[in-house]
Amino acid sequence: MARTPEVCSEILEHWDLTAVDYLGGGHNAHWLVETDRGSQLVLRRYMADHFEDLQYEFSVMHRLFDLGWPVPTLVEKPIERGRRTWCLLTRLPGSSIESDQSEQRQRGRLLAEFHESSRDLTDLGQRKGFTLPHDLLNDPQLQQALPKLEAAKPDAGYLIRWHVDRALNHQSTVDLDGAETLVLHSDFNSWNILYQDGVLSGIVDFESTHLNYRVADFALSWRGNDDEVIHGYEEVHKLSDLDWQLLVPTFWSWLLLGL
């Protein structure tokens, strides 16, 4: 069993907080904390290798909040301690819904509505450290890493090489100039969508938000097997022929991010 990380006492003292519970997290760690007035907030500790340009993440959330979306907002300016960044966010009510076909279709509709707002955030530009899928596939670092992977792990290397070659070949057959870009959530999955009494009460976890093709967010939410997300999305926004052509290669390109 993984050990529960300890919250930094210096951080709690700095903001005059009391730790209530550890909330978990994938890449980053989160705690439910309480102020001296009894209000509850969320304390986040970024990993030492967190993505660059955190201000981009905070700007996206702030802009979406102003547009009426129930997203976390910063309560205090982030602070650095050692190699870690800490931030204090509003706590959103509600809980996630277990994923099934009904939830997937509902999430697809919600993602399409979300994109209607996030398309207005493109003036933020690209987040530092992120790139479009076709640039990722053509990244010299990726091409240099593939032979090393194939030598160290032949089976995995062959599989990844196959996906890269297929995606590059597919990329050469489509006109990418017509692909719409917008600001993605980047992990629009059931555990990041909160409801209270059947009403949307929160969308959380914007740690990977950045500018990309519309269908890139869709590919991440789909994860290759939730077809109802596709059907729900198309109830609100029809995917173009180009979107369909980009869906699978874009999904494959995301699998290469950690290589």
Short mmCIF file of C-alpha atoms in Angstrom, two decimals:
data_model
loop_
_atom_site.label_atom_id
_atom_site.label_comp_id
_atom_site.label_asym_id
_atom_site.label_seq_id
_atom_site.Cartn_x
_atom_site.Cartn_y
_atom_site.Cartn_z
CA MET A 1 0.00 0.00 0.00
CA ALA A 2 1.32 3.43 -0.96
CA ARG A 3 2.28 5.66 1.93
CA THR A 4 0.15 8.76 2.44
CA PRO A 5 2.36 11.83 1.96
CA GLU A 6 2.70 14.28 4.81
CA VAL A 7 1.63 17.87 4.38
CA CYS A 8 4.34 20.46 5.04
CA SER A 9 3.78 22.06 8.46
CA GLU A 10 5.54 25.23 7.30
CA ILE A 11 2.97 25.64 4.53
CA LEU A 12 0.09 25.15 6.96
CA GLU A 13 1.56 27.77 9.29
CA HIS A 14 2.20 30.18 6.42
CA TRP A 15 -1.48 30.20 5.47
CA ASP A 16 -2.81 29.50 8.98
CA LEU A 17 -4.45 26.23 7.96
CA THR A 18 -5.37 22.94 9.61
CA ALA A 19 -5.09 19.73 7.61
CA VAL A 20 -8.38 17.80 7.66
CA ASP A 21 -7.86 14.92 5.24
CA TYR A 22 -5.63 13.69 2.44
CA LEU A 23 -7.56 13.73 -0.84
CA GLY A 24 -5.05 11.84 -2.96
CA GLY A 25 -4.06 12.64 -6.50
CA GLY A 26 -2.35 11.15 -9.51
CA HIS A 27 0.60 13.35 -10.43
CA ASN A 28 0.13 15.89 -7.63
CA ALA A 29 -1.02 15.58 -4.02
CA HIS A 30 -4.06 17.26 -2.46
CA TRP A 31 -5.28 17.88 1.08
CA LEU A 32 -8.56 19.13 2.43
CA VAL A 33 -7.67 21.99 4.77
CA GLU A 34 -9.58 24.36 7.00
CA THR A 35 -9.04 28.03 7.76
CA ASP A 36 -9.24 29.57 11.23
CA ARG A 37 -12.77 30.70 10.29
CA GLY A 38 -13.88 27.17 9.51
CA SER A 39 -14.05 27.37 5.73
CA GLN A 40 -12.61 24.47 3.77
CA LEU A 41 -10.14 24.74 0.89
CA VAL A 42 -7.92 22.42 -1.13
CA LEU A 43 -4.15 22.52 -0.74
CA ARG A 44 -2.21 21.19 -3.72
CA ARG A 45 1.44 20.16 -3.79
CA TYR A 46 2.93 19.92 -7.25
CA MET A 47 5.46 17.22 -7.95
CA ALA A 48 9.07 18.32 -8.35
CA ASP A 49 8.80 17.61 -12.10
CA HIS A 50 5.52 19.45 -12.58
CA PHE A 51 4.65 21.02 -15.89
CA GLU A 52 6.07 24.42 -16.68
CA ASP A 53 4.05 27.63 -16.71
CA LEU A 54 1.62 27.11 -13.85
CA GLN A 55 0.27 30.60 -14.45
CA TYR A 56 -1.23 29.26 -17.68
CA GLU A 57 -3.21 26.69 -15.68
CA PHE A 58 -4.41 29.30 -13.22
CA SER A 59 -5.34 31.71 -16.04
CA VAL A 60 -7.42 29.04 -17.76
CA MET A 61 -9.35 28.30 -14.56
CA HIS A 62 -9.87 32.00 -13.84
CA ARG A 63 -11.19 32.68 -17.34
CA LEU A 64 -13.52 29.67 -17.23
CA PHE A 65 -14.81 30.73 -13.81
CA ASP A 66 -15.64 34.15 -15.24
CA LEU A 67 -17.56 32.38 -18.02
CA GLY A 68 -19.70 30.63 -15.41
CA TRP A 69 -18.04 27.25 -15.17
CA PRO A 70 -17.70 25.66 -11.68
CA VAL A 71 -13.92 25.32 -11.60
CA PRO A 72 -11.38 25.84 -8.79
CA THR A 73 -9.80 29.25 -8.41
CA LEU A 74 -6.68 30.39 -6.61
CA VAL A 75 -7.16 31.70 -3.09
CA GLU A 76 -3.55 32.70 -2.46
CA LYS A 77 -0.49 33.27 -4.62
CA PRO A 78 1.45 29.96 -5.00
CA ILE A 79 4.61 29.61 -2.97
CA GLU A 80 7.80 27.59 -3.44
CA ARG A 81 9.40 25.41 -0.78
CA GLY A 82 12.44 23.51 -1.95
CA ARG A 83 11.62 22.02 -5.34
CA ARG A 84 7.88 21.94 -4.66
CA THR A 85 5.17 24.42 -5.53
CA TRP A 86 2.15 24.76 -3.24
CA CYS A 87 -1.13 26.44 -4.06
CA LEU A 88 -4.41 27.00 -2.26
CA LEU A 89 -7.65 26.49 -4.21
CA THR A 90 -11.36 26.80 -3.59
CA ARG A 91 -13.07 23.55 -2.66
CA LEU A 92 -15.92 22.48 -4.93
CA PRO A 93 -18.88 20.49 -3.58
CA GLY A 94 -20.23 17.21 -4.90
CA SER A 95 -18.74 13.92 -6.02
CA SER A 96 -18.02 12.06 -9.22
CA ILE A 97 -20.39 9.56 -10.84
CA GLU A 98 -19.33 6.02 -11.57
CA SER A 99 -18.63 5.67 -15.28
CA ASP A 100 -21.21 3.72 -17.30
CA GLN A 101 -22.81 4.28 -20.70
CA SER A 102 -25.17 6.94 -19.35
CA GLU A 103 -22.34 8.84 -17.64
CA GLN A 104 -20.16 8.60 -20.74
CA ARG A 105 -22.85 10.06 -23.00
CA GLN A 106 -23.56 12.81 -20.49
CA ARG A 107 -19.83 13.55 -20.25
CA GLY A 108 -19.56 13.73 -24.03
CA ARG A 109 -22.31 16.36 -24.16
CA LEU A 110 -20.67 18.29 -21.35
CA LEU A 111 -17.28 18.20 -23.07
CA ALA A 112 -18.80 19.66 -26.23
CA GLU A 113 -20.37 22.47 -24.19
CA PHE A 114 -17.08 23.02 -22.39
CA HIS A 115 -15.30 23.38 -25.74
CA GLU A 116 -17.73 26.10 -26.79
CA SER A 117 -16.27 28.17 -23.95
CA SER A 118 -12.65 27.05 -24.08
CA ARG A 119 -12.40 27.99 -27.76
CA ASP A 120 -12.57 31.62 -26.55
CA LEU A 121 -9.35 31.14 -24.56
CA THR A 122 -7.01 30.65 -27.52
CA ASP A 123 -5.55 34.11 -26.99
CA LEU A 124 -3.61 32.52 -24.11
CA GLY A 125 -1.53 30.77 -26.77
CA GLN A 126 0.35 27.53 -26.19
CA ARG A 127 1.50 26.47 -22.76
CA LYS A 128 5.25 26.16 -22.34
CA GLY A 129 6.35 22.54 -22.63
CA PHE A 130 3.41 21.39 -24.77
CA THR A 131 3.05 20.89 -28.49
CA LEU A 132 0.60 19.74 -31.14
CA PRO A 133 0.42 15.99 -31.93
CA HIS A 134 2.05 16.25 -35.36
CA ASP A 135 4.97 18.16 -33.84
CA LEU A 136 5.29 15.51 -31.15
CA LEU A 137 5.44 12.73 -33.74
CA ASN A 138 8.18 14.60 -35.63
CA ASP A 139 10.14 15.52 -32.52
CA PRO A 140 13.84 14.58 -33.02
CA GLN A 141 14.00 13.48 -29.39
CA LEU A 142 11.28 10.93 -30.05
CA GLN A 143 13.07 9.63 -33.12
CA GLN A 144 16.29 9.32 -31.12
CA ALA A 145 14.52 7.53 -28.25
CA LEU A 146 12.84 4.89 -30.41
CA PRO A 147 15.98 2.90 -31.38
CA LYS A 148 17.11 2.91 -27.74
CA LEU A 149 13.73 1.60 -26.64
CA GLU A 150 13.71 -1.06 -29.35
CA ALA A 151 17.16 -2.23 -28.26
CA ALA A 152 16.25 -2.34 -24.57
CA LYS A 153 12.69 -3.67 -24.91
CA PRO A 154 12.15 -5.19 -28.37
CA ASP A 155 8.47 -6.07 -27.97
CA ALA A 156 7.41 -2.69 -26.55
CA GLY A 157 9.74 -0.88 -28.95
CA TYR A 158 8.23 -2.64 -31.95
CA LEU A 159 4.70 -1.78 -30.82
CA ILE A 160 5.49 1.89 -30.31
CA ARG A 161 7.43 2.11 -33.58
CA TRP A 162 4.41 0.64 -35.37
CA HIS A 163 2.11 3.27 -33.88
CA VAL A 164 4.51 6.11 -34.67
CA ASP A 165 4.96 5.00 -38.29
CA ARG A 166 1.22 4.53 -38.79
CA ALA A 167 0.43 7.92 -37.25
CA LEU A 168 3.08 9.69 -39.36
CA ASN A 169 1.78 8.01 -42.50
CA HIS A 170 -1.78 9.01 -41.64
CA GLN A 171 -0.68 12.54 -40.86
CA SER A 172 0.73 12.94 -44.37
CA THR A 173 -2.72 12.27 -45.87
CA VAL A 174 -4.69 15.00 -44.04
CA ASP A 175 -4.76 18.78 -44.29
CA LEU A 176 -3.86 19.91 -40.78
CA ASP A 177 -4.42 23.56 -41.67
CA GLY A 178 -8.13 22.93 -41.29
CA ALA A 179 -7.86 21.45 -37.78
CA GLU A 180 -9.40 23.70 -35.13
CA THR A 181 -7.37 24.34 -32.00
CA LEU A 182 -8.73 25.31 -28.61
CA VAL A 183 -7.73 25.16 -24.96
CA LEU A 184 -8.15 21.63 -23.64
CA HIS A 185 -8.97 20.40 -20.17
CA SER A 186 -6.74 17.37 -20.97
CA ASP A 187 -8.23 14.85 -18.54
CA PHE A 188 -12.00 15.20 -18.90
CA ASN A 189 -12.79 11.91 -17.22
CA SER A 190 -15.53 10.86 -14.82
CA TRP A 191 -13.41 11.28 -11.68
CA ASN A 192 -12.77 14.94 -12.53
CA ILE A 193 -16.44 15.85 -13.00
CA LEU A 194 -18.46 16.56 -9.82
CA TYR A 195 -22.23 16.58 -9.31
CA GLN A 196 -24.38 17.58 -6.37
CA ASP A 197 -28.04 16.56 -6.33
CA GLY A 198 -27.77 15.73 -10.02
CA VAL A 199 -26.41 19.17 -10.97
CA LEU A 200 -22.88 19.85 -12.23
CA SER A 201 -20.95 21.31 -9.30
CA GLY A 202 -17.31 21.09 -10.34
CA ILE A 203 -14.73 20.37 -13.01
CA VAL A 204 -11.30 19.80 -11.48
CA ASP A 205 -7.72 18.87 -12.39
CA PHE A 206 -6.50 21.34 -15.00
CA GLU A 207 -2.84 20.46 -14.44
CA SER A 208 -2.32 19.50 -18.11
CA THR A 209 -4.47 22.15 -19.76
CA HIS A 210 -2.98 23.54 -22.98
CA LEU A 211 -3.74 24.46 -26.59
CA ASN A 212 -4.36 21.58 -28.98
CA TYR A 213 -6.72 20.17 -31.60
CA ARG A 214 -10.33 19.92 -30.49
CA VAL A 215 -10.21 16.18 -30.96
CA ALA A 216 -7.17 15.81 -28.68
CA ASP A 217 -9.34 16.48 -25.62
CA PHE A 218 -11.88 14.12 -27.04
CA ALA A 219 -9.28 11.39 -27.53
CA LEU A 220 -8.18 11.67 -23.91
CA SER A 221 -11.75 11.51 -22.62
CA TRP A 222 -12.47 8.61 -24.92
CA ARG A 223 -9.41 6.55 -23.94
CA GLY A 224 -10.12 4.30 -26.89
CA ASN A 225 -13.10 2.44 -25.45
CA ASP A 226 -15.86 4.81 -24.30
CA ASP A 227 -17.86 5.11 -27.50
CA GLU A 228 -20.80 6.74 -25.72
CA VAL A 229 -18.59 9.79 -25.11
CA ILE A 230 -18.38 10.16 -28.89
CA HIS A 231 -22.14 9.81 -29.34
CA GLY A 232 -22.88 12.30 -26.56
CA TYR A 233 -20.40 14.81 -27.97
CA GLU A 234 -22.01 14.65 -31.39
CA GLU A 235 -25.43 15.41 -29.90
CA VAL A 236 -24.06 18.90 -29.18
CA HIS A 237 -21.25 19.36 -31.72
CA LYS A 238 -20.87 17.26 -34.87
CA LEU A 239 -17.33 16.13 -35.51
CA SER A 240 -16.00 17.02 -38.94
CA ASP A 241 -14.48 14.51 -41.33
CA LEU A 242 -11.07 15.89 -40.35
CA ASP A 243 -11.86 15.38 -36.66
CA TRP A 244 -12.63 11.74 -37.33
CA GLN A 245 -9.45 11.34 -39.35
CA LEU A 246 -7.37 12.81 -36.52
CA LEU A 247 -9.00 10.97 -33.63
CA VAL A 248 -7.03 7.72 -33.53
CA PRO A 249 -3.60 9.13 -34.56
CA THR A 250 -4.01 11.87 -31.95
CA PHE A 251 -4.86 9.26 -29.33
CA TRP A 252 -1.74 7.32 -30.30
CA SER A 253 0.43 10.44 -30.08
CA TRP A 254 -0.64 10.93 -26.45
CA LEU A 255 0.67 7.48 -25.63
CA LEU A 256 4.14 8.68 -26.62
CA LEU A 257 4.33 11.65 -24.26
CA GLY A 258 6.23 9.78 -21.57
CA LEU A 259 8.74 8.17 -23.92
#
